[in-house]
CSV table of C-alpha atoms in Angstrom, one decimal:
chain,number,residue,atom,x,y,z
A,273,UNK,CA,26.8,1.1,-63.6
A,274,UNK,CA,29.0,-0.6,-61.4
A,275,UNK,CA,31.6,1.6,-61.4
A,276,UNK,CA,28.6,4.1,-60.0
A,277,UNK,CA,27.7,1.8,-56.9
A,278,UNK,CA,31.3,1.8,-56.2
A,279,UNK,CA,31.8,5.8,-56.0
A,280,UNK,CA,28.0,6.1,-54.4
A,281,UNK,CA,28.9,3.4,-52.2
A,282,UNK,CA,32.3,3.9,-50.8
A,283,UNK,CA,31.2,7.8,-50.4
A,284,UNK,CA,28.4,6.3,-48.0
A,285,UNK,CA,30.7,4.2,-46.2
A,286,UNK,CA,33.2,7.6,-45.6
A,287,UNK,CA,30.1,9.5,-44.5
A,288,UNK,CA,29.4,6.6,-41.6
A,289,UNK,CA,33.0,6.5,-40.8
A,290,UNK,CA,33.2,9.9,-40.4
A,291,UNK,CA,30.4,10.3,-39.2
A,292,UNK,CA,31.0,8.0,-36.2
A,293,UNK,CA,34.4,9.7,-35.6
A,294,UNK,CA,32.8,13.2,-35.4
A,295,UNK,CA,30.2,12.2,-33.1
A,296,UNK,CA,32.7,10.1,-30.5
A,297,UNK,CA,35.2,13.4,-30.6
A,298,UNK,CA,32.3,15.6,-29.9
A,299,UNK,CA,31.0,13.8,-27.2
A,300,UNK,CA,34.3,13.7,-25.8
A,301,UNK,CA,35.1,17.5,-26.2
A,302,UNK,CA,31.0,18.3,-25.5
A,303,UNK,CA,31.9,20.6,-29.0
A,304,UNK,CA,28.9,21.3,-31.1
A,305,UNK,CA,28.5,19.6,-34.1
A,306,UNK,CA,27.0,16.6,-32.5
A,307,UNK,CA,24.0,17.1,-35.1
A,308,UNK,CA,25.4,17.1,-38.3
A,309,UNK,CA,27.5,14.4,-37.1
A,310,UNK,CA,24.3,12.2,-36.9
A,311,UNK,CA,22.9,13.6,-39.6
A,312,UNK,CA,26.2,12.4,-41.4
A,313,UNK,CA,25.9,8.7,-40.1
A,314,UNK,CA,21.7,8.9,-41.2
A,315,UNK,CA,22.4,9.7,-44.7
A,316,UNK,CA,25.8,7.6,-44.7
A,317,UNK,CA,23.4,4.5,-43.7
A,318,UNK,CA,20.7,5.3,-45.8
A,319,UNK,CA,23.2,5.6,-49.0
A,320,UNK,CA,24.8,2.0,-48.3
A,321,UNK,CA,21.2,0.4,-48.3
A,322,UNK,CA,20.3,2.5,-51.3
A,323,UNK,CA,23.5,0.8,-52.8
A,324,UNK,CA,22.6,-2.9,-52.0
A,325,UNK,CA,19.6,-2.7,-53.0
A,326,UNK,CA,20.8,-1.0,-56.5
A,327,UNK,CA,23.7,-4.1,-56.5
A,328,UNK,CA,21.1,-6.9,-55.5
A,329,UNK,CA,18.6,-5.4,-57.8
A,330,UNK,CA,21.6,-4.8,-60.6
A,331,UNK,CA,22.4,-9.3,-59.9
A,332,UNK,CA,19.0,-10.0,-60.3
A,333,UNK,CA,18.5,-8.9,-63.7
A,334,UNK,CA,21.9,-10.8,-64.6
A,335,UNK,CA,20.8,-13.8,-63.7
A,336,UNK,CA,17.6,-13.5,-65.5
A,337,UNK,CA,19.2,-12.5,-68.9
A,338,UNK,CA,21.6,-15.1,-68.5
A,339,UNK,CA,19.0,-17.8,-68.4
A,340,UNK,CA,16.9,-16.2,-71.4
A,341,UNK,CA,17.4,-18.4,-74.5
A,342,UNK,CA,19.2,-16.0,-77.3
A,343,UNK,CA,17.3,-14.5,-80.0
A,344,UNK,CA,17.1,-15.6,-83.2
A,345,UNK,CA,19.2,-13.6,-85.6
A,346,UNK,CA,16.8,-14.5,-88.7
A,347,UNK,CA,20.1,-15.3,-90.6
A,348,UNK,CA,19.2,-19.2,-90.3
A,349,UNK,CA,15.5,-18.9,-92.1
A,350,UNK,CA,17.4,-16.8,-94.8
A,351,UNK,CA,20.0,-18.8,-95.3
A,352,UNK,CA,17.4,-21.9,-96.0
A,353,UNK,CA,15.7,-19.6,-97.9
A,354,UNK,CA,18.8,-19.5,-100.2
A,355,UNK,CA,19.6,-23.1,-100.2
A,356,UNK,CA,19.6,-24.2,-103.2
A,357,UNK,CA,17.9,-27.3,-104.7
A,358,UNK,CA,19.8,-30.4,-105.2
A,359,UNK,CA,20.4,-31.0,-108.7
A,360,UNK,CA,19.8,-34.1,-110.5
A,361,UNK,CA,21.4,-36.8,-109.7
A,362,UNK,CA,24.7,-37.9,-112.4
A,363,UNK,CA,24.0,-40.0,-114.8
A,364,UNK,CA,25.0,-44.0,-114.4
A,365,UNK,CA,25.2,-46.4,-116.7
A,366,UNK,CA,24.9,-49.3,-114.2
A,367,UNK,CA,21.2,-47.5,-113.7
A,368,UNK,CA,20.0,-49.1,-116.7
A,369,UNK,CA,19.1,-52.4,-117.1
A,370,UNK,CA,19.7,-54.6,-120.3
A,371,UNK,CA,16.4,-56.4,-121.7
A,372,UNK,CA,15.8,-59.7,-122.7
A,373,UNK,CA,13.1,-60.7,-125.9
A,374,UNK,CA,10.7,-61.5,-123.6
A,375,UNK,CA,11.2,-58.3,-121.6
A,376,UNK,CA,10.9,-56.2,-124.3
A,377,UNK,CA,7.9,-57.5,-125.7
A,378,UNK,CA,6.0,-57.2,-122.0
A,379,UNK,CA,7.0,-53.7,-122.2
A,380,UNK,CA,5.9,-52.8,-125.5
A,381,UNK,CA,2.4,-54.5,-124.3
A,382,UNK,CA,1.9,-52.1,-121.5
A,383,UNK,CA,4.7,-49.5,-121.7
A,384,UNK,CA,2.4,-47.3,-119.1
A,385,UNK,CA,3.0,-50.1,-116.6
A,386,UNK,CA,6.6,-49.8,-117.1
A,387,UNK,CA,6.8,-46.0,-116.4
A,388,UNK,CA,10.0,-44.6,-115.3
A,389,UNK,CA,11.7,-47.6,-115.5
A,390,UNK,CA,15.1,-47.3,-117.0
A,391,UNK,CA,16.3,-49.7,-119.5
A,392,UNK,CA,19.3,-50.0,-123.0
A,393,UNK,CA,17.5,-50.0,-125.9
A,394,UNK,CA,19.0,-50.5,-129.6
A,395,UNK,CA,17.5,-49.5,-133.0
A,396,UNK,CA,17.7,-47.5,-136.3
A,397,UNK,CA,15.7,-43.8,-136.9
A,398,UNK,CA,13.2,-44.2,-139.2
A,399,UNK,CA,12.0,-40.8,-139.1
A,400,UNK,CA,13.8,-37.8,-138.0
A,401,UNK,CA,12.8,-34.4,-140.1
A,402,UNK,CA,10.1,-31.5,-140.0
A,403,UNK,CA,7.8,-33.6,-139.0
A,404,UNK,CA,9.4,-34.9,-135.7
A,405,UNK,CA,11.4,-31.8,-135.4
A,406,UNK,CA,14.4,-31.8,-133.9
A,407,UNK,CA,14.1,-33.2,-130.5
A,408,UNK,CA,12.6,-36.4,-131.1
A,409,UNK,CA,12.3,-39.0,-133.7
A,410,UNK,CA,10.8,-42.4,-134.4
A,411,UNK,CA,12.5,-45.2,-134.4
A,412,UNK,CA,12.2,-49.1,-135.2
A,413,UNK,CA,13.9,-50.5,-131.9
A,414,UNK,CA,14.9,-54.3,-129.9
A,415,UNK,CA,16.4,-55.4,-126.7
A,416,UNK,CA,19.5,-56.5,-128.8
A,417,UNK,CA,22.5,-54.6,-131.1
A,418,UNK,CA,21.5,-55.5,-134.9
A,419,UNK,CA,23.9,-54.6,-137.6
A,420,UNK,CA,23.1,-53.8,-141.1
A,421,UNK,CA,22.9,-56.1,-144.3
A,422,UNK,CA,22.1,-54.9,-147.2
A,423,UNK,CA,21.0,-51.8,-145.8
A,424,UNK,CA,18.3,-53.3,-143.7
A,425,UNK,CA,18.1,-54.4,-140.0
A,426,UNK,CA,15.7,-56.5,-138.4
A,427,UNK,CA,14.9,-53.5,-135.7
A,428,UNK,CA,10.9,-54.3,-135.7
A,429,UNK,CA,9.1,-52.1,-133.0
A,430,UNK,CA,8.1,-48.8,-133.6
A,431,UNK,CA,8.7,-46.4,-131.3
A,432,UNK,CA,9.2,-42.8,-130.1
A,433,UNK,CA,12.2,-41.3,-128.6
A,434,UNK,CA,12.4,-37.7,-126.8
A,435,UNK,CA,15.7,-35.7,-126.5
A,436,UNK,CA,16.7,-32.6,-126.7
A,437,UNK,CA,17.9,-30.8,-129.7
A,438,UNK,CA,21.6,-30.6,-128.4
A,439,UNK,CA,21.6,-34.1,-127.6
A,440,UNK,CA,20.2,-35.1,-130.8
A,441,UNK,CA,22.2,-32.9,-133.0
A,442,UNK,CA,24.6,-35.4,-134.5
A,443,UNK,CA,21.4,-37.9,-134.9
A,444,UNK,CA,20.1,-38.6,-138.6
A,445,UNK,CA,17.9,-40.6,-140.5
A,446,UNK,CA,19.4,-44.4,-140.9
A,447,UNK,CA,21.2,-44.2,-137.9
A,448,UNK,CA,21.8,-47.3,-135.8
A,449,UNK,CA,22.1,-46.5,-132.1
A,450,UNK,CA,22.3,-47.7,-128.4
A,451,UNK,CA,20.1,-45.2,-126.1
A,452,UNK,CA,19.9,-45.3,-122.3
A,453,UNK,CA,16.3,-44.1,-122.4
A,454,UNK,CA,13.4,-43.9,-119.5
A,455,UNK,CA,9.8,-45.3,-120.0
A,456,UNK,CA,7.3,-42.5,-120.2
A,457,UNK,CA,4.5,-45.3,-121.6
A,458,UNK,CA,2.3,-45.5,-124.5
A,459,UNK,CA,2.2,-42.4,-127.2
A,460,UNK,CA,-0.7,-41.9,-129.7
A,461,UNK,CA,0.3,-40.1,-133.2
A,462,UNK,CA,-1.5,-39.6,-136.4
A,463,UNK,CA,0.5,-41.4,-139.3
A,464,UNK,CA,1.2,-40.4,-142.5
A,465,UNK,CA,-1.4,-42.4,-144.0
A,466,UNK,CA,-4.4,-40.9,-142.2
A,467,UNK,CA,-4.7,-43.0,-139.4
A,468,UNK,CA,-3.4,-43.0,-135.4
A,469,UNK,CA,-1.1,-45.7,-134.2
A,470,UNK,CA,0.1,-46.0,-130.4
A,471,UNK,CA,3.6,-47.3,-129.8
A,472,UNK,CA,5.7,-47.1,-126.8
A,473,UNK,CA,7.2,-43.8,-125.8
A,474,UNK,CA,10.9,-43.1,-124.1
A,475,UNK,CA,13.0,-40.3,-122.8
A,476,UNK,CA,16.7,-40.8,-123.9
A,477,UNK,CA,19.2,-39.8,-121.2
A,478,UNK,CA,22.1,-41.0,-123.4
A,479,UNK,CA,22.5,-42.0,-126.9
A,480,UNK,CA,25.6,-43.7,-128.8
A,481,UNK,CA,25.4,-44.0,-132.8
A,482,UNK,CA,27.0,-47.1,-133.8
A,483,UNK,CA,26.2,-47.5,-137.7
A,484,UNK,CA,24.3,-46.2,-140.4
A,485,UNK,CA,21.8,-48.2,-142.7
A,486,UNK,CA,23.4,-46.0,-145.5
């Protein structure tokens, strides 16, 4: 466009040039052509307005679509949109606290109120077949690492312990272990015998077996 204001103006400014020239030699000579010399300068005038208005008009809009904030591509909201979500955080021993007696026996009083606490736990499985299946098991557990004698520890709480089945797949019955486990709180089961007990219930993040009753 601005190389079109150029031609349209500098053919104006020729037109009023020559316009002026033709006029002063007829004037001078009293030649005719006198008219179309002004009629040369009245259209060479009128196209140099017509072509600062066009440039004035032409800065105008510049200036206003320099000051309008850019559009948004949409590439931002998508790219959000694609974020992914964070994944669990690694797991750290140091998360994990140890218990003392007296801890342990507060928590096996009110597990619920020590939900999603993490704690090390030790015991031997007690149960781990068809009946568990094979992502949890029950266990007689304590705050402390017990070895066998005799094939007997003194492990004396009951409890249940949920895994997965890949985590648990080198767990068996008799096993003595040390679990990094999380509260989920009191569990309710029907035993063996006919009746329901309700024992403490924990998710094991980690699990280490360290000896066998057998």
């Amino acid at each position: 466009m601005l190389g079109l204001l150029w031609i349209y103006g500098l053919g104006s400014l020729l037109a009023v040039v020559f316009g002026h020239i033709g006029l002063s030699a007829s004037r001078r000579t009293h030649a005719a052509g006198t008219g179309l010399a002004i009629a040369g300068l009245i259209l060479g005038y009128a196209g140099l307005a017509v072509a600062v208005v066009l440039l004035g008009l032409g800065l105008l809009a510049g200036l206003v679509a320099s000051t309008e904030p850019p559009a948004s591509s949409g590439s931002t909201a998508a790219q959000v949109e694609q974020t992914p979500e964070p994944t669990k955080s690694a797991f750290r021993a140091a998360d994990y606290r140890p218990l003392t007696t007296r801890g342990f026996d507060k928590l096996v009083k009110d597990p619920d109120a020590y939900a999603d606490r993490q704690y090390v736990i030790y015991g031997e499985v007690r149960q781990f077949d068809a009946a568990t299946g094979n992502d949890r098991f029950l266990a007689n557990t304590g705050p402390v690492k017990l070895q066998a004698s005799s094939g007997y520890t003194d492990f004396e709480q009951n409890t249940e312990l949920r895994g997965t089945k890949s985590r648990l797949a080198d767990v068996v019955e008799g096993d003595l272990f040390q679990a990094y486990v999380t509260v989920i709180g009191s569990f309710s089961y029907e035993t063996q015998m006919g009746g329901s007990t309700t024992v403490p219930a924990f998710t094991i993040d980690r699990i280490k077996v360290y000896g066998s009753v057998k």
